[in-house]
XYZ file of C-alpha atoms in Angstrom:
736
model
C 61.963 112.681 108.580
C 63.120 109.622 106.686
C 60.556 107.898 104.554
C 60.270 104.157 104.891
C 60.055 102.644 101.415
C 58.120 99.434 101.332
C 54.524 100.495 101.959
C 53.770 102.210 98.675
C 50.811 100.988 96.561
C 51.593 98.552 93.779
C 52.170 100.242 90.433
C 49.046 98.823 88.767
C 45.470 98.878 90.187
C 45.035 95.182 89.505
C 48.101 94.376 91.591
C 49.835 92.756 88.629
C 53.467 93.831 88.393
C 54.690 94.994 84.964
C 57.308 92.752 83.397
C 60.128 95.364 83.479
C 59.721 95.616 87.249
C 60.111 91.850 87.551
C 63.224 91.935 85.396
C 64.706 94.637 87.629
C 64.023 92.554 90.745
C 65.500 89.395 89.206
C 68.604 91.227 87.986
C 69.161 92.963 91.313
C 68.986 96.430 89.768
C 65.686 97.619 91.232
C 66.436 100.685 93.332
C 63.593 100.098 95.801
C 62.549 96.441 96.126
C 60.541 97.262 99.274
C 58.032 99.059 97.023
C 57.554 95.828 95.043
C 58.148 92.780 97.260
C 56.204 91.922 100.390
C 52.523 92.792 100.976
C 50.933 95.786 99.224
C 47.476 97.248 98.830
C 45.893 96.672 95.398
C 42.634 98.545 95.442
C 40.638 97.153 98.374
C 42.566 93.881 98.477
C 46.180 92.946 99.080
C 48.785 91.353 96.884
C 51.947 89.498 97.934
C 55.105 89.247 95.849
C 58.273 87.303 96.519
C 61.481 86.157 94.885
C 62.384 82.607 95.943
C 64.973 81.022 93.609
C 64.351 77.319 93.021
C 60.691 77.360 94.037
C 58.094 75.851 91.685
C 55.033 76.689 93.783
C 54.440 79.123 96.632
C 51.596 79.474 99.132
C 51.375 82.575 101.339
C 50.650 82.142 105.056
C 50.416 84.282 108.145
C 53.294 83.920 110.597
C 51.081 81.563 112.607
C 50.692 79.246 109.597
C 47.220 80.167 108.316
C 47.008 79.879 104.521
C 46.052 83.184 102.865
C 46.593 82.546 99.157
C 48.423 80.586 96.463
C 50.756 82.773 94.384
C 51.277 82.607 90.639
C 54.760 82.035 89.245
C 55.431 85.027 87.010
C 59.007 84.023 86.135
C 60.788 80.671 86.211
C 63.675 82.298 88.088
C 61.423 82.263 91.158
C 59.258 85.380 91.060
C 55.726 84.865 92.444
C 52.764 87.150 93.065
C 49.096 86.901 93.822
C 46.203 88.148 95.951
C 46.181 87.267 99.661
C 43.370 87.285 102.206
C 44.492 89.960 104.644
C 42.735 92.862 106.330
C 45.925 94.894 106.650
C 49.552 94.854 105.633
C 51.474 92.578 107.995
C 54.464 90.224 108.047
C 53.832 86.933 106.269
C 55.671 83.790 105.271
C 55.721 81.518 102.245
C 55.515 77.750 101.959
C 57.652 77.005 98.912
C 57.824 73.648 97.076
C 59.775 71.994 94.316
C 60.581 68.433 93.340
C 63.040 68.217 96.192
C 60.616 69.067 98.971
C 59.037 71.912 100.886
C 60.450 74.750 102.961
C 59.326 77.901 104.779
C 60.544 81.422 103.960
C 59.530 84.345 106.172
C 59.259 87.396 103.929
C 61.786 90.099 104.935
C 60.026 92.607 102.676
C 56.811 92.360 104.657
C 58.472 93.929 107.718
C 58.778 97.630 108.409
C 62.016 99.405 109.315
C 63.772 98.917 112.660
C 65.617 102.212 112.887
C 63.469 105.180 113.771
C 63.404 108.954 113.324
C 65.289 109.592 116.570
C 68.106 107.359 115.325
C 68.171 109.421 112.137
C 68.271 112.650 114.118
C 71.173 111.678 116.386
C 73.074 110.022 113.548
C 72.787 113.146 111.414
C 73.880 115.250 114.374
C 76.851 112.955 114.987
C 75.871 112.503 118.636
C 74.457 108.945 118.610
C 76.252 107.102 121.417
C 74.537 103.720 120.957
C 75.487 103.042 117.345
C 77.013 99.718 118.355
C 73.481 98.581 119.200
C 71.948 99.903 115.968
C 74.538 99.328 113.233
C 75.920 96.016 112.066
C 74.020 92.767 112.614
C 71.863 92.297 115.726
C 69.610 89.411 116.637
C 66.158 90.760 117.563
C 62.462 89.981 117.651
C 60.632 92.215 115.190
C 56.893 92.174 114.521
C 56.564 88.618 115.829
C 59.602 87.078 114.113
C 63.164 86.359 115.252
C 66.055 87.185 112.986
C 68.907 89.583 112.388
C 68.654 93.264 111.667
C 71.434 94.557 109.405
C 72.392 98.214 109.032
C 75.317 99.758 107.171
C 76.339 103.279 106.165
C 76.855 103.600 102.399
C 75.323 106.940 101.336
C 76.731 106.952 97.802
C 75.775 103.401 96.845
C 73.133 102.671 94.226
C 72.230 99.383 95.907
C 73.355 97.455 98.995
C 72.515 93.817 99.738
C 73.278 91.461 102.572
C 74.823 88.265 101.230
C 75.795 85.228 103.232
C 75.473 81.536 103.823
C 71.732 82.000 104.458
C 71.001 83.236 100.911
C 73.687 81.470 98.856
C 75.594 84.784 98.621
C 72.961 85.988 96.155
C 72.809 89.796 96.164
C 69.332 89.848 94.583
C 67.587 88.236 97.524
C 68.136 90.664 100.381
C 68.498 94.140 98.891
C 68.347 96.650 101.726
C 66.139 99.688 102.389
C 67.812 103.095 102.091
C 67.145 105.673 104.786
C 67.709 108.721 102.650
C 68.311 111.189 105.487
C 71.352 109.328 106.800
C 72.631 107.178 103.941
C 72.118 104.078 106.069
C 70.778 100.890 104.517
C 68.862 98.426 106.673
C 66.900 95.201 106.477
C 65.463 92.708 108.952
C 65.984 89.119 107.769
C 63.987 86.521 109.722
C 65.397 83.128 110.679
C 69.064 83.997 110.109
C 70.970 81.954 112.702
C 73.849 83.098 114.864
C 77.194 81.983 113.481
C 76.374 82.696 109.822
C 79.063 84.373 107.690
C 77.936 87.446 105.742
C 79.154 90.504 103.845
C 77.656 93.456 102.013
C 77.322 93.470 98.224
C 77.446 97.066 97.029
C 76.763 98.679 93.686
C 78.560 101.998 93.353
C 76.683 105.069 92.218
C 77.823 104.360 88.649
C 76.479 100.808 88.835
C 79.894 99.186 89.337
C 79.827 96.049 91.473
C 82.373 96.549 94.264
C 84.347 93.848 96.096
C 82.279 92.295 98.880
C 82.700 94.281 102.077
C 82.943 93.070 105.656
C 80.620 94.798 108.113
C 82.333 97.831 109.721
C 80.283 97.174 112.875
C 80.653 93.369 112.839
C 81.015 91.991 116.347
C 82.467 88.691 115.179
C 84.586 87.714 112.165
C 85.828 84.642 110.362
C 89.319 83.331 111.053
C 91.859 84.512 108.524
C 92.431 83.901 105.644
C 88.605 84.097 105.413
C 87.316 87.642 105.693
C 83.532 87.506 106.189
C 81.730 88.951 109.162
C 79.753 86.523 111.343
C 76.327 86.977 112.935
C 76.427 86.698 116.699
C 74.173 87.326 119.659
C 74.827 89.635 122.557
C 77.750 88.795 124.834
C 76.468 86.253 127.339
C 78.719 86.995 130.303
C 77.856 86.970 133.988
C 80.152 89.719 135.240
C 81.739 89.313 138.657
C 83.836 92.463 138.723
C 81.771 95.017 140.582
C 84.409 95.567 143.285
C 87.174 96.031 140.722
C 85.213 98.512 138.633
C 83.953 100.427 141.643
C 87.522 100.830 142.910
C 88.725 102.432 139.684
C 85.640 104.633 139.448
C 86.335 106.087 142.885
C 90.116 106.623 142.851
C 92.423 109.057 141.068
C 94.443 106.762 138.789
C 97.370 109.204 138.821
C 97.830 108.352 142.500
C 97.453 104.596 142.139
C 100.214 102.080 141.403
C 100.024 101.197 137.713
C 102.500 98.642 136.398
C 101.559 97.365 132.948
C 102.592 94.085 131.323
C 102.415 94.603 127.560
C 101.416 91.387 125.776
C 101.068 90.171 122.206
C 98.440 87.501 122.781
C 99.500 85.378 119.797
C 103.088 84.914 120.941
C 103.267 85.145 124.733
C 102.974 81.377 124.935
C 101.777 78.767 122.455
C 100.637 75.179 122.525
C 103.234 72.462 122.104
C 102.255 72.111 118.441
C 102.808 75.832 117.815
C 99.127 76.816 117.675
C 97.893 79.976 119.369
C 96.211 79.731 122.744
C 92.517 80.446 123.155
C 91.309 83.148 125.518
C 90.450 80.483 128.081
C 93.933 78.969 127.823
C 95.479 82.402 128.126
C 93.347 83.037 131.198
C 94.605 79.838 132.822
C 98.245 80.807 132.237
C 98.594 84.577 131.856
C 96.361 85.770 134.697
C 98.104 83.743 137.444
C 101.476 84.755 136.019
C 100.623 88.455 136.209
C 99.238 88.058 139.725
C 102.481 86.399 140.817
C 104.579 89.026 139.040
C 102.698 91.892 140.675
C 101.582 93.690 137.521
C 98.428 95.766 137.936
C 97.380 95.754 134.264
C 97.745 93.694 131.111
C 97.947 95.733 127.912
C 97.285 93.796 124.724
C 98.596 94.754 121.339
C 95.456 95.238 119.199
C 93.039 92.321 119.405
C 90.368 93.618 117.020
C 90.189 91.563 113.825
C 93.101 91.965 111.424
C 94.034 90.003 108.300
C 97.850 89.983 108.433
C 99.713 88.402 111.350
C 102.947 90.432 110.960
C 100.966 93.667 111.422
C 100.567 92.579 115.108
C 96.978 93.862 114.919
C 97.827 97.464 114.077
C 96.126 97.170 110.669
C 92.616 96.247 111.708
C 89.691 95.479 109.419
C 87.209 94.723 112.190
C 87.363 97.385 114.867
C 84.350 95.994 116.766
C 85.291 92.325 116.471
C 87.703 90.488 118.792
C 89.945 88.514 116.475
C 88.910 84.942 115.776
C 92.504 83.799 116.374
C 91.739 83.210 120.046
C 88.160 81.967 119.810
C 84.733 83.548 120.063
C 84.128 87.034 121.553
C 82.683 85.516 124.718
C 86.114 84.063 125.410
C 87.603 87.533 125.646
C 84.787 88.627 127.971
C 85.579 85.651 130.215
C 89.250 86.634 130.171
C 88.507 90.209 131.271
C 86.155 88.958 133.967
C 88.864 86.613 135.236
C 91.382 89.463 135.356
C 89.009 91.695 137.274
C 88.229 89.020 139.844
C 91.892 89.096 140.925
C 92.305 92.853 140.577
C 94.102 93.064 137.237
C 92.995 95.671 134.704
C 92.915 95.128 130.946
C 94.076 97.818 128.508
C 93.725 97.502 124.738
C 95.926 99.051 122.105
C 93.442 100.934 119.940
C 94.091 102.162 116.404
C 91.923 105.099 115.256
C 94.710 106.708 113.220
C 94.575 104.586 110.077
C 93.222 101.404 108.497
C 94.518 98.930 105.892
C 93.616 98.969 102.223
C 92.419 95.346 101.994
C 89.528 95.232 99.530
C 87.045 93.786 102.052
C 87.734 96.641 104.486
C 86.725 100.289 104.780
C 88.644 101.802 101.885
C 86.352 103.095 99.101
C 83.565 101.405 101.005
C 80.649 102.492 98.820
C 82.735 103.314 95.767
C 83.788 106.670 97.222
C 86.246 107.867 99.858
C 83.808 107.389 102.727
C 85.847 106.687 105.854
C 89.041 108.239 104.481
C 89.970 111.526 102.810
C 89.716 111.472 99.017
C 92.893 113.548 98.723
C 95.870 111.170 99.239
C 97.794 114.023 100.862
C 95.303 113.726 103.706
C 93.870 110.239 103.286
C 96.853 107.969 102.650
C 99.739 107.150 104.983
C 102.945 106.485 103.026
C 104.841 104.870 105.940
C 102.306 102.151 106.565
C 100.544 101.929 103.194
C 97.267 102.586 104.974
C 94.277 104.899 104.680
C 93.747 107.721 107.166
C 90.341 108.303 108.744
C 88.572 111.511 107.768
C 88.147 113.074 111.194
C 86.185 115.915 109.646
C 83.161 113.665 108.982
C 80.702 113.362 111.849
C 79.861 109.798 110.831
C 83.515 108.734 111.017
C 84.010 110.377 114.399
C 80.831 108.671 115.657
C 82.055 105.308 114.324
C 85.319 105.616 116.264
C 83.910 107.130 119.460
C 81.224 104.456 119.595
C 83.907 101.808 119.201
C 85.714 103.078 122.285
C 82.431 103.072 124.213
C 81.675 99.580 122.920
C 84.847 98.003 124.343
C 84.316 99.756 127.667
C 80.661 98.768 127.982
C 80.421 95.331 126.431
C 83.822 93.942 127.464
C 84.516 96.027 130.587
C 88.012 96.967 129.427
C 89.834 99.286 131.808
C 91.637 101.444 129.305
C 92.570 102.235 125.728
C 96.119 103.026 124.679
C 95.653 105.129 121.555
C 98.244 104.273 118.924
C 100.134 106.732 116.705
C 98.609 109.913 118.118
C 101.401 112.041 116.639
C 100.496 110.856 113.138
C 96.968 112.103 113.773
C 97.895 115.496 115.193
C 100.215 116.678 112.426
C 99.125 117.104 108.829
C 102.762 116.938 107.716
C 103.615 113.823 109.720
C 106.219 111.878 107.709
C 105.560 114.053 104.643
C 107.804 116.313 102.601
C 107.062 119.863 101.515
C 104.179 119.885 99.049
C 102.894 116.486 100.191
C 100.454 117.816 102.767
C 97.545 120.231 102.983
C 97.724 123.032 105.609
C 94.795 123.668 107.927
C 92.483 126.661 107.577
C 94.998 128.855 109.386
C 97.955 127.700 107.310
C 99.388 125.496 110.066
C 100.341 121.836 110.223
C 97.996 120.925 113.067
C 95.159 118.572 112.181
C 92.350 120.465 113.855
C 89.772 117.807 112.992
C 91.914 115.159 114.708
C 92.280 117.397 117.764
C 88.500 117.762 117.994
C 88.080 114.017 117.544
C 90.507 113.173 120.366
C 88.866 115.714 122.654
C 85.434 114.291 121.830
C 86.685 110.754 122.387
C 88.067 111.488 125.836
C 85.112 113.650 126.856
C 82.614 110.926 125.927
C 84.601 108.010 127.334
C 85.447 109.598 130.668
C 81.962 111.065 130.923
C 80.224 107.704 130.547
C 82.808 105.289 131.997
C 84.517 107.027 134.889
C 86.732 104.060 135.739
C 88.324 103.794 132.289
C 91.650 105.419 131.423
C 93.062 106.517 128.076
C 96.763 106.594 127.274
C 98.325 108.400 124.323
C 101.306 107.110 122.392
C 102.439 110.599 121.443
C 106.111 111.142 120.684
C 106.296 114.927 120.220
C 106.072 117.949 122.494
C 102.410 118.626 121.701
C 101.205 120.504 124.798
C 98.652 119.287 127.337
C 98.103 115.804 125.933
C 97.010 114.536 129.357
C 95.311 117.737 130.495
C 91.511 118.122 130.660
C 89.671 119.276 127.572
C 88.148 122.191 129.474
C 91.707 123.379 130.199
C 92.699 123.246 126.539
C 94.118 119.718 126.640
C 93.432 116.637 124.572
C 91.844 114.965 127.587
C 93.935 111.790 127.848
C 94.526 110.265 131.257
C 98.179 109.477 130.551
C 100.866 109.950 127.918
C 103.686 107.576 127.038
C 107.048 109.135 127.910
C 108.900 108.301 124.712
C 111.723 110.672 125.655
C 112.504 108.667 128.794
C 112.657 105.459 126.809
C 114.893 106.944 124.114
C 117.312 108.820 126.388
C 117.830 106.099 128.976
C 118.316 103.288 126.478
C 120.770 105.458 124.549
C 122.704 106.043 127.761
C 122.804 102.377 128.766
C 124.031 101.285 125.344
C 127.227 103.267 126.018
C 130.246 101.752 127.740
C 130.281 102.887 131.395
C 133.565 104.731 130.911
C 131.810 107.070 128.463
C 128.634 107.607 130.454
C 129.994 110.593 132.375
C 129.944 112.521 129.112
C 126.240 111.796 128.648
C 125.030 112.289 132.209
C 122.255 114.610 131.022
C 120.575 111.740 129.195
C 119.435 110.515 132.600
C 118.658 113.865 134.226
C 117.031 115.797 131.385
C 113.711 113.969 131.729
C 113.102 115.476 135.153
C 112.811 118.905 133.554
C 109.468 117.848 132.042
C 108.537 114.790 134.117
C 105.489 116.473 135.629
C 104.247 118.392 132.593
C 102.089 115.383 131.711
C 100.784 112.289 133.458
C 103.465 109.953 132.164
C 103.771 106.215 131.638
C 107.366 105.021 131.286
C 107.258 102.518 128.420
C 109.742 99.812 127.563
C 107.505 98.606 124.789
C 107.439 96.158 121.900
C 108.750 98.892 119.588
C 112.145 98.631 121.284
C 112.644 94.900 120.712
C 111.791 94.461 117.002
C 113.085 95.388 113.553
C 116.709 94.659 114.352
C 116.780 96.551 117.655
C 117.377 93.384 119.670
C 116.096 92.667 123.155
C 116.598 94.991 126.121
C 119.375 92.910 127.643
C 121.124 92.741 124.284
C 121.099 96.559 124.091
C 123.055 96.924 127.308
C 126.783 97.639 127.179
C 129.503 95.272 128.339
C 129.978 91.533 128.632
C 127.168 89.186 129.561
C 127.500 89.788 133.304
C 127.504 93.530 132.786
C 124.535 93.370 130.409
C 122.435 91.668 133.064
C 123.707 93.977 135.818
C 122.991 97.032 133.657
C 119.463 95.855 132.981
C 118.805 95.090 136.641
C 120.096 98.530 137.614
C 117.975 100.087 134.880
C 114.803 98.365 136.082
C 115.487 99.559 139.631
C 116.108 103.081 138.314
C 112.876 103.013 136.313
C 110.686 101.605 139.088
C 112.008 104.344 141.374
C 111.562 107.084 138.761
C 108.323 109.115 138.734
C 105.751 107.751 136.288
C 103.683 104.629 135.777
C 105.505 101.557 134.444
C 105.137 99.479 131.290
C 107.250 96.462 130.302
C 106.875 94.327 127.193
C 106.580 90.585 127.683
C 109.804 88.584 127.787
C 111.852 91.514 129.022
C 110.989 90.621 132.612
C 113.247 87.574 132.294
C 115.732 89.175 129.880
C 114.921 87.267 126.731
C 118.021 87.310 124.544
C 116.388 86.928 121.161
C 114.543 89.748 119.481
C 110.774 89.306 119.733
C 108.970 87.766 116.754
C 105.184 87.529 116.436
C 105.187 83.991 115.036
C 106.754 82.163 117.977
C 106.394 81.941 121.741
C 108.765 83.607 124.165
C 111.836 81.628 125.209
C 110.460 80.424 128.519
C 113.186 77.792 128.808
C 115.570 80.606 129.791
C 114.011 80.595 133.266
C 116.044 77.454 133.930
C 119.109 79.704 134.118
C 119.909 81.719 137.228
C 120.507 85.068 135.529
C 117.158 84.967 133.720
C 115.203 83.655 136.693
C 116.942 86.290 138.826
C 115.744 89.025 136.493
C 112.189 87.725 136.748
C 112.419 87.705 140.544
C 113.696 91.278 140.498
C 110.818 92.550 138.355
C 108.353 90.740 140.599
C 109.914 92.302 143.708
C 110.090 95.743 142.112
C 106.387 95.533 141.342
C 105.649 94.456 144.881
C 107.728 97.260 146.345
C 106.254 99.857 143.997
C 102.708 98.814 144.858
C 103.216 98.566 148.610
C 105.133 101.830 149.092
C 102.925 104.890 148.456
C 106.047 107.078 148.277
C 106.895 105.306 145.019
C 103.512 105.716 143.308
C 101.142 108.164 145.011
C 102.828 111.226 143.487
C 104.055 109.727 140.223
C 102.606 112.631 138.261
C 103.229 115.496 140.678
C 106.426 117.375 141.392
C 106.086 117.238 145.169
C 106.715 113.494 145.011
C 110.321 113.851 143.828
C 113.463 115.529 145.104
C 116.993 115.238 143.779
C 119.695 114.281 146.269
C 122.543 113.698 143.799
C 122.059 114.876 140.229
C 125.533 116.050 139.249
C 127.981 113.233 140.036
C 128.788 112.650 136.410
C 132.332 111.464 137.179
C 130.962 108.410 138.973
C 127.691 108.113 136.989
C 125.685 108.053 140.210
C 122.150 109.331 140.661
C 120.132 109.637 143.864
C 116.717 111.059 144.666
C 113.868 110.904 147.143
C 110.362 109.665 146.433
C 107.690 110.827 148.819
C 103.968 111.134 149.458
C 102.081 113.021 152.181
C 102.072 111.138 155.464
C 104.127 108.232 154.090
C 107.632 106.967 154.742
C 110.289 108.360 152.431
C 112.109 106.156 149.920
C 115.572 107.008 148.603
C 116.694 105.649 145.238
C 120.428 105.416 144.482
C 121.881 104.094 141.219
C 125.497 103.362 140.312
C 125.799 103.047 136.545
C 129.448 101.991 136.532
C 130.916 98.543 137.263
C 132.973 100.072 140.085
C 132.280 98.826 143.626
C 132.176 101.907 145.842
C 132.485 101.797 149.608
C 132.051 104.812 151.867
C 129.990 106.795 149.408
C 128.152 109.708 151.017
C 124.485 110.190 150.223
C 122.535 113.111 151.728
C 119.272 112.051 153.358
C 116.623 114.288 154.907
C 116.167 112.356 158.157
C 118.768 110.905 160.514
C 118.461 107.330 161.659
C 118.123 103.881 160.166
C 117.107 103.459 156.537
C 116.160 99.936 155.510
C 117.527 98.540 152.243
C 114.295 97.371 150.599
C 115.708 96.742 147.111
C 119.219 95.877 145.995
C 119.421 94.870 142.340
C 122.874 93.360 142.964
C 121.516 90.753 145.385
C 122.620 87.198 144.673
C 119.019 86.031 144.362
C 118.723 88.299 141.310
C 121.980 87.098 139.763
C 124.128 89.862 141.215
C 127.417 89.835 143.124
C 125.780 90.112 146.519
C 127.375 93.405 147.557
C 125.338 95.699 149.771
C 124.800 97.247 153.163
C 123.697 94.334 155.309
C 120.058 95.328 155.013
C 120.288 98.893 156.316
C 122.225 102.162 156.329
C 122.422 104.881 158.971
C 122.132 108.587 158.354
C 123.864 110.929 160.806
C 123.693 114.659 161.243
C 127.152 116.135 160.821
C 128.699 119.242 162.249
C 128.009 121.223 159.090
C 124.284 120.572 159.518
C 123.997 118.026 156.699
C 122.462 114.608 157.286
C 124.598 112.016 155.507
C 124.525 108.233 155.130
C 127.823 106.625 154.194
C 126.850 103.614 152.130
C 128.242 100.855 149.974
C 127.295 101.064 146.312
C 127.375 97.728 144.483
C 128.595 97.780 140.871
C 125.977 98.505 138.211
C 123.158 98.469 140.726
C 120.210 100.375 142.149
C 119.362 100.552 145.835
C 116.088 101.605 147.406
C 116.231 102.735 151.022
C 113.162 103.307 153.184
C 113.089 105.574 156.193
C 112.319 103.683 159.401
């Protein structure tokens, strides 16, 4: 069991502290100030000691204000001690005076510890699932006083202090208590207000003073370029989302329509003066827009605190803190609540793979490689100039797992999209021979990372049944979205990076050459049901010189738009959940940049507004037709009708779900207008044309089938519909 320093007898029977002890307190080098400061037994009486810089006289009082003794100034720097009239050790306060006036200081060293032996036990075991309520800074009542309790993990530090605006950033004044069993330092500081900036001042084990560190568990942070953590109370949000959460707890998300709008909150829209919107302003604009557009979820690029805007949030220094760019944390809670009230889910990009090397962050946190591997072959990522979490440490795994639980519990987020999973799974990811360390079996699999991801998904799904996890995993690692008990990683979904790569590669080719690359569009169906896939057209495809989606398409401007419309129809009819990055729904021409708003003025032009209308209608069709979504992840929901017409670059398939009307999807990826094209259909009769991406309202040429086609059974036993195929277009036909 952890001892609780701070209640030991004073070193001398008389209660008078030896001078060297005072010097150690005043210099901030005393390794256990709780054994010196506060109230201590001295024989059959009690003595109080305090360090109050600037005080000329100090009187000790009970917390209720009863005077219990005047203390003697032992050092002009502000060290006082003296006997006090108490019957037991208890929290006290001091009335300090100097020529400038009088003030009250409640003695933090007269309070006992807040963390208990059960916390120590679960922390040591690595199974504590409420760390976000124990670590960091929390406003509490403790032994009759209100203040903040601070706790931080720094097992190799010689000394850790809380410094902030409330103590003039003086590391001598609030040196913390070490819990030796866990390496956690803690202190309760009375009267610290909410909204106060703070950091940790740490002496390394060799006595070196380290750069001030932000709180790894901080729940609020200063706005960049400032880097301090900020004290804050619990989220004060009246949640009105019970129906939304209950729905997702009760359904199988694989069989629900999921169409995700991927958003970078800092650049979706901005104020007229170029400033970023607050969460409340985003709620007023973004939520109604997504409702109108028919998206089911908003996925934000990382919103936890990060210092560098061009990192888009992927290099976070405050994993528990919503970034101050958009206001206080309560603003984000209000945003999520607003989304849930209208049935929109919120997914966060989440980055447990690596962290930046900024000096106020996690790297070399206590003077040692604490959160990261000490060996750079395991602990440093050369591509991103970042540190890699040490997934072999129980404390690091607990830090990350608790963070996932924190966002789900405190902010009611609906899902986490886990970034860069491939970089976590492979020890040789982006490394040459000799630059990586094999696992215990000689392989390149990061077994610690595998166990971490399995633990993450087991804990998150076990506690929050309505939350989903999505893996950005670009390799053929097996069973990413299979249950842990079946040997999988336990994710709910996996991004289908192969679909994105193959289809965009195909559409960048001139139509005359596409017949030679027909397999680019059919190959994905060989593995489409091996995982629960999301089809992503993400931010990664519209940055770093890649251009926008419409700019990637082959042909002249008309053909570029027609290609993209046909592609969207193809994708919304293809098995898998959908994801589209902001701006691509109206075919933004310019490549996305994080420092400016999208080009919303383009909606004044028919082709761009037509694209937006198409995406809205595709979402509506996808959501309202179970055949298009209820078997997205299961092979019985798909059947090829035409897979081999490479000469004409035409594809056709059926989407289906038990007891629901069939939907046929037909795509012509050439600019050739084809009349009298035969498509096999399973049922004779009228099939309604529910989507035509070439419709004039979308900016197309207006070719089509007059709203319906008819399938007839022929003498050879086949049921065929002879249809008109517009140029560069996708049709969806529903059985009537």
